[in-house]
Structures are given as C-alpha cells and as structure tokens.
Amino acid sequence: MTSLTPSEKALVPFVSVDHMMKLIHHVGLEDMLRGLAVYIEEDFKRWPLFDKTPRVASHSEKGVIELMPTSDGDVYGFKYVNGHPSNTADGLQTVTAFGLLADVASGYPVLLSEMTILTALRTAATSALVARTLAPKGAHVMAMIGNGAQSEFQSLAMKAIAGVTEVRLFDIDPAATAKCAANLAGHGLTVVSCKSAEEAIMGAQIITTCTADKQYATILTDNMVGAGVHINAIGGDCPGKTELAPAILHRAGIFVEYPEQTRIEGEIQQLSPDHPVTEIWEVLTGQAKGRVDDTQITLFDSVGFAIEDFSALRYVRAQIAETQLFHPLDLLADPDDPRDLFGMLQRAQ
Ligand code: NAD
C-alpha cells in the first residue's frame, strides 16, 4: 500500500481535533460534506466487498461504548464511540469518538484521527445522501427535531446535498434551539424556530429526528406524519432507545444501513424480526427500488454503520496528504532488529 521505510511506517499520522477543525475550514464545511458523501456513496456501491458485523456494544446504565470495525480487504478501519445522553448535564458531550485506518497487508496503522467532529459530518453526509435519494421531488423544507450537537451539521448537509432551503427547528430545551438558530445564521438557510414538534413539521417534506434520550421515546406520533414525507430518524440508535411511534413504521417504506445491526439498535427493534426493510446500498446501486410514489412515507432508520466511518477516514487520509494537517505520532515500537524489542528497551535506559 505504501513504499515507506519501516521507521517511517512506525510514525502514524494523527489528526487532532485542532487539525480536523483546520481541515474543515481549509476545505470549506459544505464542500467537505459533499466530498464525504461522494466517498460514502462509493463505498456503499461496493458494499459486498466489506467485512461487516453489528458494532460491539458495552452498555451501562447511563450510556454505551461501542467499537465499529470493517475492512475492504486492503484497508481495515474501526471507530471507538460512546453515547451518553445525560453527559450534557455535566458539561460533557453525548457522543465522542476517535478512529483508525490500518494497512491490511502489514497490519500497521496508517491513520489515527479524532472522530467526534468527523462523526457529526459523516452522519450528516449520509443523512443527506439518503434524503437526496428518497425524499419527494422538490423537497426543500426540513423539520429538525432535536437541536443538539448534530443539528447544524444535519441542516447544512441537507442544504449542500439534498436541496433544503428552510429548516424548522424544535427542541424541548429552547436554549438548544436558540443555539442552533444562531449557529445557522448567515449560512444561507431560512431558519424558523418553533415551539412544538407539530409546528416544526408544518410544510416540511423531510423530518429529521435527532434527539438523545435512553428510552422508547415518541418524538413523532402517527398522526403527525402525512403522506409523502421522508423521515430521517437519527437519534434511535441503541437497544431501548427509539424516537418513532410503531404505527409510523407500519405505514413507511423502511430503508436501513445494515439490517443485522439496525434490527438491534434502530426504530425497527419495535417490529417483528422479519419485517421487510430495504438496504440503502441496494437502492444506490439500482438493485432495489427507492421511493415508489409521491404518497409513500420513506423512513431512513439510521443508526450509523462502520463503513460510513471507514469512508470518512479514507476521505481525511486523502485530504491530509495534501495539507500536512497532522502530527506524526510515535505510536508503534520500532526496533532496528524487529525481533530485538527488549534490546531497544534496554538501550533507551
Ligand atoms: P445532544 O445531546 O447534543 O442533543 C440532543 C438534543 O435532543 C438535546 O438538545 C435535547 O434537549 C433534545 N431532546 C431530547 N428529547 C427531546 C424531545 N423529546 N423532543 C425534542 N428534543 C429533544 O446529542 P447529539 O450529539 O445531537 O445526538 C443526538 C442523537 O443522535 C443521539 O441519540 C445520538 O446517539 C444520535 N446519533 C446518531 C448517529 C447515527 O449515525 N445515526 C450519529 C451521531 C449521533
């Protein structure tokens, strides 16, 4: 994969939070969202090539810590990510993450990166790629329910990729809505702050639910969802953590990333295990139908899958090669004689 010398291979490029922010400003947020969507679509289109497994989750009373591995045979990747809805009360984030790519041939890591910001970008790029594919023609108004850390990224990706021009915000915490509206000012979207979820969905062809609560929540009830809308359900992504009334699921065409994982974590954990769903990669490759008519409710039951993180890391790796926005990290022991690890330790004394 590379022609680096052994000691160059031992230095792993590390993209810190600071470097990630510089990279986003260097590329431009909306261009980066579009670029990520291109990489994600490319990888979705070669889906059968990848090693796939539901993520490995360690649940606790307050949250979950997960590992998300995958490989395309040449490159291996994983993400470490947590989800702790009560963290914000302590001044901590609900979701933080970092991730790694490695060369399958040698097993050596080739990139270590922050992924808290990158996860927000890749989730938004995936949402918008799917909305562009499934939302009704001409969709341009989105209700954004849950105005936390992901919300501005979701809104701007929908603008950059799916043609959204107006977002209608609602959160049970008015301070979150005020923060989101202020952050989105000047980004070319019409932003309407709403007092209820019902008000937010008025006139919206796309409804994004992106709330964080470790329970079977009902952010949308059946009577709130009219014919023809596209629902981008992001927040239900753990066993026992959902956002939609089951009746909505029975009326919708349901699209998922990887059914084996979504049946454990997604909205469809509320349905029988054989309820039909369509894998989004099959729609992108033309092997399955997307939206069938103007009246169909399409639901993207998003939980976030390892291949999206792999694509995002692949994108970052390509970008930093040009920008030098990384630290070479002394992560791997590098003895002159590969079998003399002990000698290297002794000489260091
Ligand atoms: P966050 O804690 O920053 O924001 C969540 C917001 O939801 C908060 O502002 C909160 O007040 C609001 N909220 C809670 N209950 C609500 C309700 N009933 N109605 C309206 N608003 C409500 O969290 P975040 O980082 O924005 O993440 C949001 C959710 O998205 C989390 O559950 C997270 O696990 C999930 N997520 C999913 C993916 C994916 O790929 N599907 C990726 C990242 C995050």
Short mmCIF file of C-alpha atoms and ligand atoms in Angstrom, two decimals:
data_model
loop_
_atom_site.label_atom_id
_atom_site.label_comp_id
_atom_site.label_asym_id
_atom_site.label_seq_id
_atom_site.Cartn_x
_atom_site.Cartn_y
_atom_site.Cartn_z
CA MET A 1 0.00 0.00 0.00
CA THR A 2 2.91 2.41 0.69
CA SER A 3 6.60 2.39 -0.12
CA LEU A 4 7.57 3.84 3.27
CA THR A 5 10.64 2.60 5.15
CA PRO A 6 9.97 0.62 8.35
CA SER A 7 10.76 3.61 10.60
CA GLU A 8 8.55 5.93 8.53
CA LYS A 9 5.79 3.32 8.81
CA ALA A 10 6.15 3.42 12.59
CA LEU A 11 5.12 7.10 12.66
CA VAL A 12 1.35 7.20 12.37
CA PRO A 13 -0.32 10.39 11.06
CA PHE A 14 -2.57 11.67 13.86
CA VAL A 15 -5.35 14.17 13.12
CA SER A 16 -6.16 16.05 16.33
CA VAL A 17 -9.36 17.97 16.99
CA ASP A 18 -7.45 21.15 16.16
CA HIS A 19 -6.22 19.73 12.85
CA MET A 20 -9.71 18.44 11.99
CA MET A 21 -11.18 21.90 12.54
CA LYS A 22 -8.42 23.46 10.40
CA LEU A 23 -9.04 20.87 7.69
CA ILE A 24 -12.80 21.63 7.65
CA HIS A 25 -12.12 25.37 7.36
CA HIS A 26 -9.47 24.73 4.71
CA VAL A 27 -11.80 22.58 2.56
CA GLY A 28 -14.99 24.50 3.48
CA LEU A 29 -17.74 22.82 5.52
CA GLU A 30 -20.24 22.31 2.71
CA ASP A 31 -17.55 21.14 0.25
CA MET A 32 -16.33 18.68 2.87
CA LEU A 33 -19.88 17.38 3.45
CA ARG A 34 -20.23 16.90 -0.33
CA GLY A 35 -16.81 15.22 -0.52
CA LEU A 36 -17.69 12.87 2.33
CA ALA A 37 -20.98 11.99 0.63
CA VAL A 38 -19.04 11.05 -2.53
CA TYR A 39 -16.73 8.71 -0.55
CA ILE A 40 -19.66 7.22 1.39
CA GLU A 41 -21.62 6.61 -1.82
CA GLU A 42 -18.55 4.99 -3.43
CA ASP A 43 -18.20 2.62 -0.50
CA PHE A 44 -21.94 1.86 -0.33
CA LYS A 45 -21.69 0.92 -4.02
CA ARG A 46 -19.01 -1.70 -3.23
CA TRP A 47 -20.86 -2.94 -0.13
CA PRO A 48 -20.48 -6.73 -0.73
CA LEU A 49 -16.66 -6.32 -0.61
CA PHE A 50 -16.63 -5.26 3.04
CA ASP A 51 -16.32 -7.30 6.23
CA LYS A 52 -19.49 -6.47 8.12
CA THR A 53 -20.59 -7.06 11.68
CA PRO A 54 -23.00 -5.29 14.06
CA ARG A 55 -20.96 -2.99 16.27
CA VAL A 56 -19.67 -4.38 19.54
CA ALA A 57 -21.54 -2.53 22.29
CA SER A 58 -20.83 -2.33 26.00
CA HIS A 59 -23.96 -0.97 27.69
CA SER A 60 -24.18 0.65 31.09
CA GLU A 61 -26.96 2.38 32.97
CA LYS A 62 -26.05 5.79 31.57
CA GLY A 63 -24.83 5.00 28.09
CA VAL A 64 -22.93 2.80 25.69
CA ILE A 65 -19.36 2.41 24.44
CA GLU A 66 -19.04 0.85 21.00
CA LEU A 67 -16.39 -0.45 18.62
CA MET A 68 -17.19 -0.35 14.89
CA PRO A 69 -14.80 -2.37 12.69
CA THR A 70 -14.78 -3.07 8.96
CA SER A 71 -12.36 -3.83 6.12
CA ASP A 72 -12.44 -3.76 2.32
CA GLY A 73 -9.59 -6.27 2.10
CA ASP A 74 -6.87 -3.63 1.56
CA VAL A 75 -7.61 -1.26 4.41
CA TYR A 76 -9.02 -2.02 7.86
CA GLY A 77 -10.79 0.60 9.98
CA PHE A 78 -12.51 0.96 13.31
CA LYS A 79 -14.15 3.68 15.38
CA TYR A 80 -14.47 3.95 19.14
CA VAL A 81 -17.63 5.87 20.01
CA ASN A 82 -19.71 6.49 23.10
CA GLY A 83 -23.33 7.58 23.55
CA HIS A 84 -24.22 9.06 26.95
CA PRO A 85 -27.40 11.21 26.76
CA SER A 86 -27.03 12.52 30.33
CA ASN A 87 -23.47 13.75 29.74
CA THR A 88 -24.53 17.23 28.63
CA ALA A 89 -25.86 17.93 32.16
CA ASP A 90 -22.24 17.51 33.36
CA GLY A 91 -20.81 19.70 30.60
CA LEU A 92 -19.71 16.67 28.57
CA GLN A 93 -20.84 15.65 25.08
CA THR A 94 -23.34 12.87 24.38
CA VAL A 95 -21.14 11.44 21.60
CA THR A 96 -17.33 11.43 21.34
CA ALA A 97 -15.22 9.31 19.02
CA PHE A 98 -11.85 8.53 17.51
CA GLY A 99 -10.88 6.11 14.77
CA LEU A 100 -8.10 4.35 12.93
CA LEU A 101 -7.23 3.01 9.49
CA ALA A 102 -4.66 0.24 9.00
CA ASP A 103 -2.89 -1.43 6.10
CA VAL A 104 -4.29 -4.96 5.89
CA ALA A 105 -1.09 -6.33 4.30
CA SER A 106 1.21 -5.33 7.20
CA GLY A 107 -1.36 -4.69 9.93
CA TYR A 108 0.30 -1.32 10.55
CA PRO A 109 -1.97 1.66 11.36
CA VAL A 110 -1.83 4.37 8.68
CA LEU A 111 -4.09 6.98 10.29
CA LEU A 112 -5.38 7.83 13.75
CA SER A 113 -7.98 10.57 13.91
CA GLU A 114 -10.35 12.41 16.16
CA MET A 115 -13.87 11.43 15.10
CA THR A 116 -16.22 13.44 17.31
CA ILE A 117 -16.49 16.18 14.71
CA LEU A 118 -15.95 13.74 11.86
CA THR A 119 -18.86 11.60 13.09
CA ALA A 120 -21.18 14.61 13.01
CA LEU A 121 -20.04 15.28 9.43
CA ARG A 122 -20.30 11.70 8.21
CA THR A 123 -23.71 11.20 9.84
CA ALA A 124 -24.94 14.40 8.20
CA ALA A 125 -23.45 13.48 4.81
CA THR A 126 -25.08 10.03 4.99
CA SER A 127 -28.46 11.52 6.00
CA ALA A 128 -28.34 13.96 3.10
CA LEU A 129 -27.16 11.36 0.57
CA VAL A 130 -30.11 9.17 1.56
CA ALA A 131 -32.55 12.10 1.57
CA ARG A 132 -31.39 13.09 -1.94
CA THR A 133 -32.18 9.51 -3.00
CA LEU A 134 -35.51 9.01 -1.17
CA ALA A 135 -37.15 12.36 -0.38
CA PRO A 136 -40.06 13.51 -2.59
CA LYS A 137 -39.09 15.51 -5.68
CA GLY A 138 -38.59 19.20 -4.95
CA ALA A 139 -38.29 18.68 -1.17
CA HIS A 140 -36.85 21.86 0.29
CA VAL A 141 -38.23 22.26 3.82
CA MET A 142 -36.89 20.16 6.70
CA ALA A 143 -38.11 19.89 10.28
CA MET A 144 -35.12 19.45 12.58
CA ILE A 145 -36.31 17.97 15.88
CA GLY A 146 -33.51 17.80 18.45
CA ASN A 147 -31.20 20.81 18.19
CA GLY A 148 -28.09 19.41 19.89
CA ALA A 149 -24.56 18.73 18.66
CA GLN A 150 -25.56 17.06 15.38
CA SER A 151 -28.25 19.51 14.32
CA GLU A 152 -26.30 22.22 12.45
CA PHE A 153 -24.31 19.57 10.55
CA GLN A 154 -27.56 17.79 9.59
CA SER A 155 -29.10 21.07 8.43
CA LEU A 156 -26.11 22.18 6.34
CA ALA A 157 -25.62 18.76 4.74
CA MET A 158 -29.28 18.76 3.72
CA LYS A 159 -28.67 22.18 2.15
CA ALA A 160 -25.40 21.23 0.44
CA ILE A 161 -26.51 17.81 -0.84
CA ALA A 162 -30.31 17.45 -0.80
CA GLY A 163 -31.62 20.90 -1.84
CA VAL A 164 -33.06 22.00 1.52
CA THR A 165 -33.53 25.77 1.77
CA GLU A 166 -35.56 26.06 5.02
CA VAL A 167 -35.12 24.33 8.39
CA ARG A 168 -37.76 24.41 11.11
CA LEU A 169 -36.19 23.84 14.50
CA PHE A 170 -37.66 22.31 17.65
CA ASP A 171 -36.11 21.06 20.88
CA ILE A 172 -37.64 20.54 24.32
CA ASP A 173 -34.85 22.84 25.52
CA PRO A 174 -35.39 26.30 23.97
CA ALA A 175 -31.72 27.12 24.66
CA ALA A 176 -30.69 24.34 22.23
CA THR A 177 -32.96 25.81 19.54
CA ALA A 178 -31.57 29.30 20.15
CA LYS A 179 -28.00 27.95 19.87
CA CYS A 180 -28.78 26.09 16.63
CA ALA A 181 -30.57 29.10 15.08
CA ALA A 182 -27.68 31.41 16.00
CA ASN A 183 -25.09 28.99 14.58
CA LEU A 184 -27.01 28.60 11.32
CA ALA A 185 -27.41 32.35 10.78
CA GLY A 186 -25.55 33.51 7.69
CA HIS A 187 -25.26 30.02 6.17
CA GLY A 188 -27.90 30.61 3.51
CA LEU A 189 -30.79 28.71 5.09
CA THR A 190 -34.13 30.14 6.17
CA VAL A 191 -34.28 29.16 9.84
CA VAL A 192 -37.59 29.07 11.73
CA SER A 193 -37.59 28.39 15.48
CA CYS A 194 -40.73 26.51 16.57
CA LYS A 195 -42.45 25.94 19.91
CA SER A 196 -43.56 22.36 19.29
CA ALA A 197 -42.72 19.38 17.10
CA GLU A 198 -46.16 19.84 15.48
CA GLU A 199 -45.26 23.40 14.47
CA ALA A 200 -41.83 22.27 13.19
CA ILE A 201 -43.25 19.66 10.81
CA MET A 202 -45.73 22.08 9.20
CA GLY A 203 -44.95 22.21 5.47
CA ALA A 204 -41.83 20.01 5.84
CA GLN A 205 -41.18 17.33 3.23
CA ILE A 206 -38.23 15.99 5.25
CA ILE A 207 -38.42 15.35 9.01
CA THR A 208 -35.17 14.71 10.88
CA THR A 209 -35.41 13.38 14.42
CA CYS A 210 -32.11 13.73 16.25
CA THR A 211 -32.89 13.61 19.95
CA ALA A 212 -30.98 11.89 22.73
CA ASP A 213 -32.88 10.04 25.44
CA LYS A 214 -32.24 6.48 26.57
CA GLN A 215 -35.86 5.31 26.34
CA TYR A 216 -38.61 4.33 23.90
CA ALA A 217 -39.46 7.99 23.21
CA THR A 218 -42.25 9.19 20.92
CA ILE A 219 -40.87 12.22 19.15
CA LEU A 220 -43.30 11.66 16.27
CA THR A 221 -46.79 10.21 16.76
CA ASP A 222 -48.63 8.54 13.91
CA ASN A 223 -50.99 11.47 13.24
CA MET A 224 -48.04 13.87 12.82
CA VAL A 225 -46.72 12.12 9.72
CA GLY A 226 -48.51 12.90 6.47
CA ALA A 227 -48.32 11.06 3.14
CA GLY A 228 -45.21 11.52 1.05
CA VAL A 229 -42.73 12.75 3.66
CA HIS A 230 -39.21 11.45 4.13
CA ILE A 231 -38.21 10.77 7.74
CA ASN A 232 -34.53 10.85 8.61
CA ALA A 233 -34.50 9.17 12.04
CA ILE A 234 -31.06 9.59 13.56
CA GLY A 235 -31.47 9.53 17.34
CA GLY A 236 -32.80 6.00 17.93
CA ASP A 237 -29.56 4.06 17.76
CA CYS A 238 -29.44 1.74 20.78
CA PRO A 239 -31.49 -1.10 22.25
CA GLY A 240 -34.30 0.55 24.23
CA LYS A 241 -33.71 3.98 22.57
CA THR A 242 -36.17 4.89 19.79
CA GLU A 243 -37.99 8.01 18.56
CA LEU A 244 -40.96 6.95 16.44
CA ALA A 245 -44.40 5.56 17.28
CA PRO A 246 -44.54 1.98 15.91
CA ALA A 247 -47.63 2.81 13.82
CA ILE A 248 -45.45 5.10 11.64
CA LEU A 249 -43.14 2.17 10.90
CA HIS A 250 -46.09 0.11 9.67
CA ARG A 251 -47.01 2.87 7.16
CA ALA A 252 -43.49 3.55 5.89
CA GLY A 253 -41.09 2.07 3.36
CA ILE A 254 -38.11 1.41 5.65
CA PHE A 255 -34.51 1.85 4.47
CA VAL A 256 -31.53 0.81 6.60
CA GLU A 257 -27.75 0.61 6.50
CA TYR A 258 -27.01 -2.92 7.74
CA PRO A 259 -30.15 -4.83 8.85
CA GLU A 260 -28.26 -7.10 11.28
CA GLN A 261 -27.25 -4.01 13.29
CA THR A 262 -30.41 -1.94 12.72
CA ARG A 263 -32.70 -4.70 14.00
CA ILE A 264 -30.81 -4.50 17.32
CA GLU A 265 -30.48 -0.71 17.55
CA GLY A 266 -32.84 1.09 15.18
CA GLU A 267 -36.51 2.02 15.16
CA ILE A 268 -37.23 -1.44 13.73
CA GLN A 269 -36.31 -3.07 17.05
CA GLN A 270 -40.01 -2.29 17.72
CA LEU A 271 -41.11 -4.57 14.82
CA SER A 272 -41.02 -8.30 14.25
CA PRO A 273 -37.57 -9.53 13.14
CA ASP A 274 -38.86 -10.45 9.67
CA HIS A 275 -40.49 -7.08 8.89
CA PRO A 276 -39.28 -6.17 5.36
CA VAL A 277 -36.62 -3.46 5.04
CA THR A 278 -34.51 -2.29 2.09
CA GLU A 279 -30.76 -1.86 2.36
CA ILE A 280 -29.78 1.59 1.17
CA TRP A 281 -26.73 0.33 -0.75
CA GLU A 282 -29.08 -1.71 -2.94
CA VAL A 283 -31.02 1.46 -3.83
CA LEU A 284 -27.80 3.33 -4.62
CA THR A 285 -26.63 0.54 -6.92
CA GLY A 286 -30.06 0.26 -8.61
CA GLN A 287 -30.66 -3.26 -7.31
CA ALA A 288 -33.67 -2.20 -5.22
CA LYS A 289 -36.37 0.43 -5.61
CA GLY A 290 -36.23 3.63 -3.57
CA ARG A 291 -39.37 5.77 -3.22
CA VAL A 292 -42.20 4.15 -5.19
CA ASP A 293 -44.60 7.13 -5.44
CA ASP A 294 -45.37 10.64 -4.18
CA THR A 295 -47.56 9.40 -1.35
CA GLN A 296 -45.15 6.87 0.14
CA ILE A 297 -43.63 7.68 3.53
CA THR A 298 -39.95 6.82 3.30
CA LEU A 299 -38.03 6.25 6.53
CA PHE A 300 -34.25 6.16 6.82
CA ASP A 301 -33.81 4.26 10.09
CA SER A 302 -30.24 5.49 10.62
CA VAL A 303 -28.05 4.03 13.35
CA GLY A 304 -24.62 4.77 11.84
CA PHE A 305 -22.57 1.93 10.34
CA ALA A 306 -18.83 1.21 10.32
CA ILE A 307 -18.49 1.63 6.54
CA GLU A 308 -19.52 5.31 6.84
CA ASP A 309 -16.68 5.85 9.32
CA PHE A 310 -14.29 3.96 7.07
CA SER A 311 -15.28 6.25 4.17
CA ALA A 312 -14.84 9.35 6.35
CA LEU A 313 -11.37 8.25 7.47
CA ARG A 314 -10.47 7.41 3.86
CA TYR A 315 -11.53 10.94 2.87
CA VAL A 316 -9.49 12.53 5.69
CA ARG A 317 -6.44 10.46 4.77
CA ALA A 318 -6.61 11.70 1.18
CA GLN A 319 -7.03 15.33 2.32
CA ILE A 320 -4.19 15.41 4.86
CA ALA A 321 -1.75 14.05 2.29
CA GLU A 322 -2.14 17.42 0.56
CA THR A 323 -2.44 19.73 3.58
CA GLN A 324 0.02 18.26 6.12
CA LEU A 325 -2.63 18.83 8.82
CA PHE A 326 -1.46 16.03 11.12
CA HIS A 327 1.17 15.12 13.72
CA PRO A 328 3.46 12.13 13.04
CA LEU A 329 2.67 10.04 16.13
CA ASP A 330 5.21 7.76 17.80
CA LEU A 331 2.61 5.03 18.30
CA LEU A 332 4.45 1.87 17.21
CA ALA A 333 7.64 0.45 18.69
CA ASP A 334 10.34 0.40 16.03
CA PRO A 335 13.41 -1.69 16.99
CA ASP A 336 16.29 -1.75 14.44
CA ASP A 337 16.11 -5.54 14.56
CA PRO A 338 12.37 -6.36 14.52
CA ARG A 339 12.99 -9.28 16.89
CA ASP A 340 15.00 -7.24 19.37
CA LEU A 341 12.24 -5.35 21.15
CA PHE A 342 13.92 -5.99 24.51
CA GLY A 343 17.27 -4.66 23.27
CA MET A 344 15.59 -1.43 22.14
CA LEU A 345 14.12 -1.02 25.63
CA GLN A 346 17.48 -1.64 27.30
CA ARG A 347 19.33 0.84 25.06
CA ALA A 348 16.76 3.52 25.89
CA GLN A 349 17.72 3.49 29.57
P1 NAD B 1 -27.21 16.10 22.02
O1 NAD B 1 -27.40 15.58 23.41
O2 NAD B 1 -26.18 17.13 21.77
O3 NAD B 1 -28.61 16.71 21.51
C1 NAD B 1 -29.83 16.05 21.67
C2 NAD B 1 -30.94 17.08 21.78
O4 NAD B 1 -32.20 16.40 21.81
C3 NAD B 1 -30.87 17.93 23.06
O5 NAD B 1 -30.79 19.31 22.72
C4 NAD B 1 -32.16 17.59 23.79
O6 NAD B 1 -32.71 18.68 24.52
C5 NAD B 1 -33.06 17.16 22.64
N1 NAD B 1 -34.20 16.35 23.02
C6 NAD B 1 -34.26 15.31 23.89
N2 NAD B 1 -35.53 14.83 23.97
C7 NAD B 1 -36.25 15.57 23.09
C8 NAD B 1 -37.61 15.52 22.69
N3 NAD B 1 -38.49 14.67 23.24
N4 NAD B 1 -38.05 16.42 21.74
C9 NAD B 1 -37.19 17.33 21.20
N5 NAD B 1 -35.89 17.41 21.55
C10 NAD B 1 -35.43 16.53 22.48
O7 NAD B 1 -27.00 14.82 21.10
P2 NAD B 1 -26.43 14.76 19.60
O8 NAD B 1 -24.95 14.58 19.61
O9 NAD B 1 -27.04 15.84 18.78
O10 NAD B 1 -27.03 13.37 19.15
C11 NAD B 1 -28.44 13.21 19.00
C12 NAD B 1 -28.77 11.74 18.85
O11 NAD B 1 -28.23 11.27 17.63
C13 NAD B 1 -28.13 10.86 19.94
O12 NAD B 1 -29.13 9.97 20.40
C14 NAD B 1 -27.03 10.12 19.26
O13 NAD B 1 -26.81 8.86 19.81
C15 NAD B 1 -27.58 10.03 17.85
N6 NAD B 1 -26.57 9.89 16.79
C16 NAD B 1 -26.84 9.04 15.79
C17 NAD B 1 -25.93 8.90 14.77
C18 NAD B 1 -26.25 7.99 13.62
O14 NAD B 1 -25.39 7.68 12.80
N7 NAD B 1 -27.49 7.57 13.48
C19 NAD B 1 -24.71 9.59 14.78
C20 NAD B 1 -24.48 10.50 15.82
C21 NAD B 1 -25.42 10.63 16.83
#
